[in-house]
Amino acid sequence: MKEMIEAMIPDIALNNGKTIPQLGFGTLSVQPDRQDTAANAAIAARIIGDALQIGYRHLDTAQQYGTERGVGEAIAASGLRRDAVFVTTKLANANHRPDDVRRSFDETLEELGLEQVDLFLMHWPLPTLYDGAYGSTWRAMTELLADGRLRSAGVSNFQPDHLDRIIDATGVVPVVNQIEVHPEFSNTAAVEASRRHGIAVEAWSPLGQGKVLGNPAIVRIAADRGKSPAQIILRWHIQHEHIVFPKSTHLKRMQENFRLFDFELSVDDMATALDKGEAGRIGPNPDTFDWMP
Ligand code: NAD
């Protein structure tokens, strides 16, 4: 059964020779708020435990989601081998100084109750904060690769010029760039820049936080194919070779979002014009985002 589940989800090759399951489970807001409390961890662990039970083997968390503890508790309770679950977490905006990168990574391992993290991302570049020193933040993150507690390092919300800058400064290419992408916001410049560097694209808020589900073209394709709008959108990502981790707290939706590999969208479906350009962006613009939790 385990082999069957693991075989269903394709792996995407990373530029350092490692792989990542293309479909994962997003943990932002699976608990009532971002507070790191035992009560929140118990709620998150129950929902994430359901995801593992369904067959999800890739979990996306972050220092600033407050869900690292719940992720760790769910993995521990699942009985799965540690290497059967791919765990991504992200550096909080408050932790960009090199000393804070190192200290907070130690705390992250503690929170997760793990000895090793599969992927650690710089959550936001914050070009208007820290005197724009995200290059030194990136250098400190890549130094974590040396002692085996971190398997891969990547970035999130990086625009083309941000990628150029850290690669020029360190020579180390991130393995992924986790950026906002969904059918109404194809984020072409950041996707193409990532691919040019050999960086895999992770699409955050793959369902546009639910806002894209009512798009009339998506609804029509869903009716034609006998699938739900969520499945159509997630399959669109899969065929674009995006890595995705939709979030839901409802068991039925979590199951539905996992069933993406028994159908295909046609060339015409994939060519349907859905992109609204910059107007389709839902989240903040990484060039100006400066939120400090
Ligand atoms: P999402 O696009 O996954 O949408 C989630 C929402 O869609 C749910 O709350 C629910 O309302 C709806 N939904 C989910 N499945 C559904 C279904 N089958 N049918 C109907 N409605 C359904 O939004 P998200 O949680 O913002 O993004 C997913 C993950 O991406 C997050 O959990 C997080 O891990 C990551 N993320 C990262 C960043 C970043 O800056 N790196 C930002 C946002 C999110």
XYZ file of C-alpha atoms and ligand atoms in Angstrom:
337
model
C 0.000 0.000 0.000
C 2.772 2.419 1.000
C 4.678 1.761 -2.240
C 1.441 2.265 -4.206
C 0.822 5.649 -2.612
C 4.405 6.803 -3.085
C 4.383 5.626 -6.718
C 1.251 7.658 -7.532
C 2.871 11.025 -6.927
C 5.574 11.978 -9.436
C 8.922 13.216 -8.142
C 10.446 16.394 -9.542
C 14.234 16.403 -9.923
C 16.063 19.216 -8.135
C 19.286 20.772 -9.429
C 21.322 19.170 -6.598
C 20.456 15.572 -7.539
C 17.680 15.226 -4.943
C 13.950 14.926 -5.644
C 10.712 16.355 -4.250
C 7.171 14.915 -4.505
C 5.247 17.124 -6.937
C 2.129 17.145 -4.745
C 2.212 18.106 -1.093
C -0.002 19.538 1.643
C 0.049 23.232 2.653
C -0.169 23.973 6.371
C -0.792 27.743 6.433
C -3.948 28.400 8.513
C -4.718 24.762 9.329
C -4.891 25.982 12.942
C -6.961 28.939 14.251
C -4.017 31.384 14.437
C -0.216 31.519 14.117
C 0.485 31.163 17.860
C 2.880 28.350 18.706
C 0.747 26.739 21.439
C 0.135 23.124 22.446
C -3.576 23.531 21.624
C -2.829 24.809 18.096
C -0.256 22.066 17.557
C -2.832 19.430 18.483
C -5.317 20.842 15.947
C -2.675 21.095 13.207
C -1.336 17.596 13.968
C -4.796 16.067 13.608
C -5.379 17.662 10.182
C -1.836 16.971 8.949
C -2.219 13.413 10.255
C -5.295 13.065 8.018
C -3.208 14.301 5.078
C -0.521 11.679 5.761
C -3.220 9.031 6.076
C -4.591 9.988 2.645
C -1.108 9.623 1.189
C 0.417 13.120 1.107
C 4.175 12.727 1.624
C 5.304 16.351 1.349
C 4.429 18.993 3.945
C 4.928 22.739 3.530
C 5.334 24.745 6.732
C 7.178 27.904 7.838
C 8.606 29.471 10.965
C 5.964 32.181 10.695
C 2.941 29.852 10.232
C 3.224 28.485 13.783
C 2.641 24.968 12.387
C 6.115 23.430 12.691
C 5.195 21.762 15.983
C 2.003 20.285 14.503
C 3.952 18.976 11.495
C 6.445 17.251 13.785
C 3.733 15.746 15.994
C 1.826 14.444 12.961
C 4.934 12.781 11.499
C 5.807 11.221 14.858
C 2.270 9.884 15.296
C 2.058 8.544 11.729
C 4.615 5.788 12.205
C 6.052 6.635 8.776
C 9.790 6.377 8.194
C 11.381 9.827 8.441
C 12.681 9.574 4.882
C 9.164 8.836 3.564
C 8.023 12.416 4.253
C 9.516 15.507 2.587
C 9.442 18.496 4.953
C 9.854 22.092 3.785
C 10.037 25.025 6.163
C 10.909 28.705 5.690
C 12.997 31.387 7.355
C 10.809 34.016 9.042
C 11.116 37.635 7.956
C 12.412 38.550 11.421
C 15.354 36.118 11.097
C 17.322 37.431 8.105
C 20.520 38.341 9.973
C 23.069 35.506 9.612
C 23.174 34.819 13.387
C 19.380 34.619 13.420
C 19.405 32.252 10.432
C 21.567 29.820 12.432
C 19.733 30.259 15.741
C 16.269 29.988 14.193
C 17.242 26.895 12.200
C 18.219 25.196 15.479
C 14.836 26.214 16.922
C 13.054 24.922 13.833
C 14.605 21.460 14.245
C 13.530 21.546 17.874
C 9.956 22.555 16.980
C 9.717 19.884 14.300
C 11.324 17.281 16.542
C 13.474 16.256 13.564
C 17.189 15.892 13.036
C 17.052 16.981 9.421
C 14.954 19.266 7.217
C 14.543 18.427 3.523
C 14.190 21.996 2.284
C 14.662 25.400 3.927
C 13.478 28.476 2.018
C 14.058 32.182 2.491
C 10.369 33.097 2.833
C 10.621 36.618 1.325
C 13.568 38.592 -0.103
C 12.583 41.816 1.777
C 14.609 44.065 -0.562
C 13.508 47.203 1.319
C 14.621 45.898 4.746
C 18.004 44.905 6.252
C 19.687 47.338 3.768
C 18.718 44.877 1.026
C 21.216 42.325 2.363
C 19.337 39.162 1.370
C 22.561 37.962 -0.319
C 24.190 37.494 3.093
C 21.020 35.831 4.390
C 21.247 33.390 1.479
C 24.928 32.726 2.164
C 24.139 31.854 5.813
C 21.349 29.529 4.704
C 23.595 27.678 2.265
C 26.205 27.203 5.017
C 23.610 25.100 6.859
C 23.985 22.463 4.123
C 27.449 21.540 5.367
C 26.583 19.596 8.544
C 23.833 17.361 7.135
C 20.938 18.862 9.107
C 19.661 20.544 5.931
C 19.360 18.652 2.646
C 18.444 21.488 0.238
C 18.138 25.280 0.298
C 15.803 27.402 -1.763
C 13.945 30.688 -1.911
C 10.403 31.976 -2.043
C 8.908 35.084 -3.620
C 12.090 35.873 -5.533
C 11.783 38.100 -8.606
C 14.224 37.645 -11.516
C 16.673 40.290 -10.254
C 16.653 38.817 -6.733
C 17.653 35.427 -8.162
C 20.450 36.954 -10.257
C 21.788 38.775 -7.240
C 22.096 35.828 -4.838
C 23.499 33.537 -7.517
C 26.097 36.144 -8.554
C 27.027 36.738 -4.900
C 27.407 33.102 -3.797
C 27.502 30.842 -6.858
C 24.877 28.684 -5.106
C 21.659 28.223 -7.104
C 18.484 27.670 -5.044
C 16.777 24.334 -5.749
C 13.281 25.872 -5.826
C 11.585 29.251 -6.009
C 8.202 29.135 -4.255
C 6.065 31.860 -5.829
C 2.429 32.808 -6.277
C 1.123 31.056 -9.411
C -2.391 29.996 -10.408
C -4.364 30.084 -13.656
C -5.316 33.759 -13.221
C -1.733 34.768 -12.354
C 0.858 32.876 -14.350
C 3.697 35.055 -12.952
C 5.581 34.513 -16.210
C 8.730 36.555 -15.556
C 9.515 34.842 -12.229
C 8.674 31.386 -13.631
C 10.878 31.872 -16.693
C 13.794 33.309 -14.704
C 13.621 30.354 -12.309
C 13.620 27.837 -15.152
C 16.515 29.620 -16.878
C 18.613 29.007 -13.761
C 17.435 25.364 -13.453
C 15.325 26.192 -10.389
C 12.112 24.170 -9.897
C 8.924 26.224 -9.566
C 6.662 25.756 -6.564
C 3.246 27.398 -6.931
C 1.926 28.781 -3.644
C -1.808 29.326 -3.204
C -2.289 27.015 -6.193
C -6.080 27.475 -5.956
C -5.707 31.245 -5.585
C -6.859 30.769 -1.966
C -10.136 29.438 -3.385
C -10.814 32.596 -5.430
C -10.078 30.960 -8.803
C -12.494 28.038 -8.287
C -15.420 30.023 -9.728
C -13.629 31.059 -12.937
C -16.268 30.248 -15.649
C -13.754 28.527 -17.965
C -12.528 26.322 -15.085
C -16.113 25.491 -14.110
C -16.901 24.541 -17.756
C -13.806 22.308 -18.115
C -14.649 20.678 -14.771
C -18.186 19.880 -15.925
C -16.862 18.493 -19.259
C -14.358 16.221 -17.501
C -16.553 15.169 -14.577
C -14.001 16.604 -12.114
C -14.187 19.395 -9.519
C -12.847 22.900 -10.293
C -10.114 22.324 -7.664
C -8.974 19.163 -9.469
C -8.900 20.996 -12.814
C -6.759 23.812 -11.399
C -4.372 21.442 -9.626
C -4.059 19.284 -12.750
C -3.271 22.482 -14.738
C -0.349 23.013 -12.323
C 0.789 19.389 -12.589
C 0.904 19.604 -16.403
C 2.880 22.858 -16.118
C 5.364 20.936 -13.928
C 4.708 23.149 -10.901
C 5.151 21.665 -7.444
C 1.914 22.260 -5.486
C 0.662 21.889 -1.901
C -3.001 22.898 -1.684
C -4.401 23.505 1.768
C -7.729 22.355 3.145
C -8.938 21.357 6.590
C -11.814 19.273 5.176
C -11.150 15.580 4.715
C -13.228 15.282 1.529
C -11.432 18.206 -0.103
C -8.045 16.862 0.981
C -8.943 13.546 -0.675
C -10.214 15.290 -3.801
C -7.053 17.414 -4.097
C -4.978 14.217 -3.938
C -6.742 12.570 -6.912
C -5.022 14.269 -9.832
C -3.264 11.439 -11.589
C -6.098 9.491 -13.252
C -6.977 12.109 -15.887
C -5.336 14.667 -18.187
C -6.264 18.072 -19.518
C -6.259 18.375 -23.303
C -4.031 20.734 -25.275
C -7.093 22.969 -25.762
C -7.902 22.934 -22.023
C -4.311 23.932 -21.239
C -4.365 26.692 -23.879
C -7.508 28.354 -22.458
C -6.709 32.026 -21.783
C -7.056 32.545 -18.042
C -4.093 34.742 -17.075
C -5.008 38.263 -15.897
C -1.380 39.353 -15.591
C -0.522 41.550 -12.602
C -4.260 42.094 -11.931
C -4.514 38.386 -11.063
C -2.011 38.633 -8.204
C -3.689 37.951 -4.853
C -0.781 38.114 -2.404
C 1.730 40.919 -1.802
C 4.292 42.089 -4.343
C 7.737 40.775 -3.296
C 9.455 43.993 -4.418
C 7.705 45.992 -1.699
C 6.535 43.426 0.875
C 8.000 44.304 4.279
C 5.723 42.552 6.795
C 7.440 41.773 10.069
C 5.399 39.374 12.236
P -4.825 27.492 -1.658
O -4.693 28.104 -3.007
O -4.280 26.144 -1.407
O -6.381 27.554 -1.302
C -6.857 27.068 -0.089
C -8.346 27.335 0.016
O -9.035 26.828 -1.120
C -8.950 26.620 1.221
O -8.843 27.406 2.384
C -10.374 26.404 0.778
O -11.120 27.585 1.013
C -10.236 26.205 -0.709
N -10.174 24.783 -1.130
C -9.133 23.908 -1.007
N -9.442 22.727 -1.583
C -10.696 22.851 -2.070
C -11.565 21.985 -2.758
N -11.200 20.744 -3.099
N -12.794 22.442 -3.097
C -13.183 23.689 -2.782
N -12.400 24.573 -2.145
C -11.182 24.150 -1.783
O -4.281 28.563 -0.593
P -3.120 28.661 0.472
O -3.371 27.897 1.689
O -2.884 30.140 0.612
O -1.832 28.059 -0.280
C -1.402 26.713 -0.122
C -0.087 26.654 0.614
O 0.881 27.470 -0.046
C -0.141 27.240 2.028
O -0.799 26.387 2.931
C 1.326 27.444 2.286
O 1.914 26.203 2.629
C 1.826 27.934 0.924
N 1.911 29.424 0.833
C 3.149 29.980 0.738
C 3.295 31.358 0.625
C 4.653 31.966 0.512
O 4.800 33.189 0.637
N 5.682 31.191 0.277
C 2.160 32.192 0.629
C 0.897 31.592 0.712
C 0.788 30.212 0.807
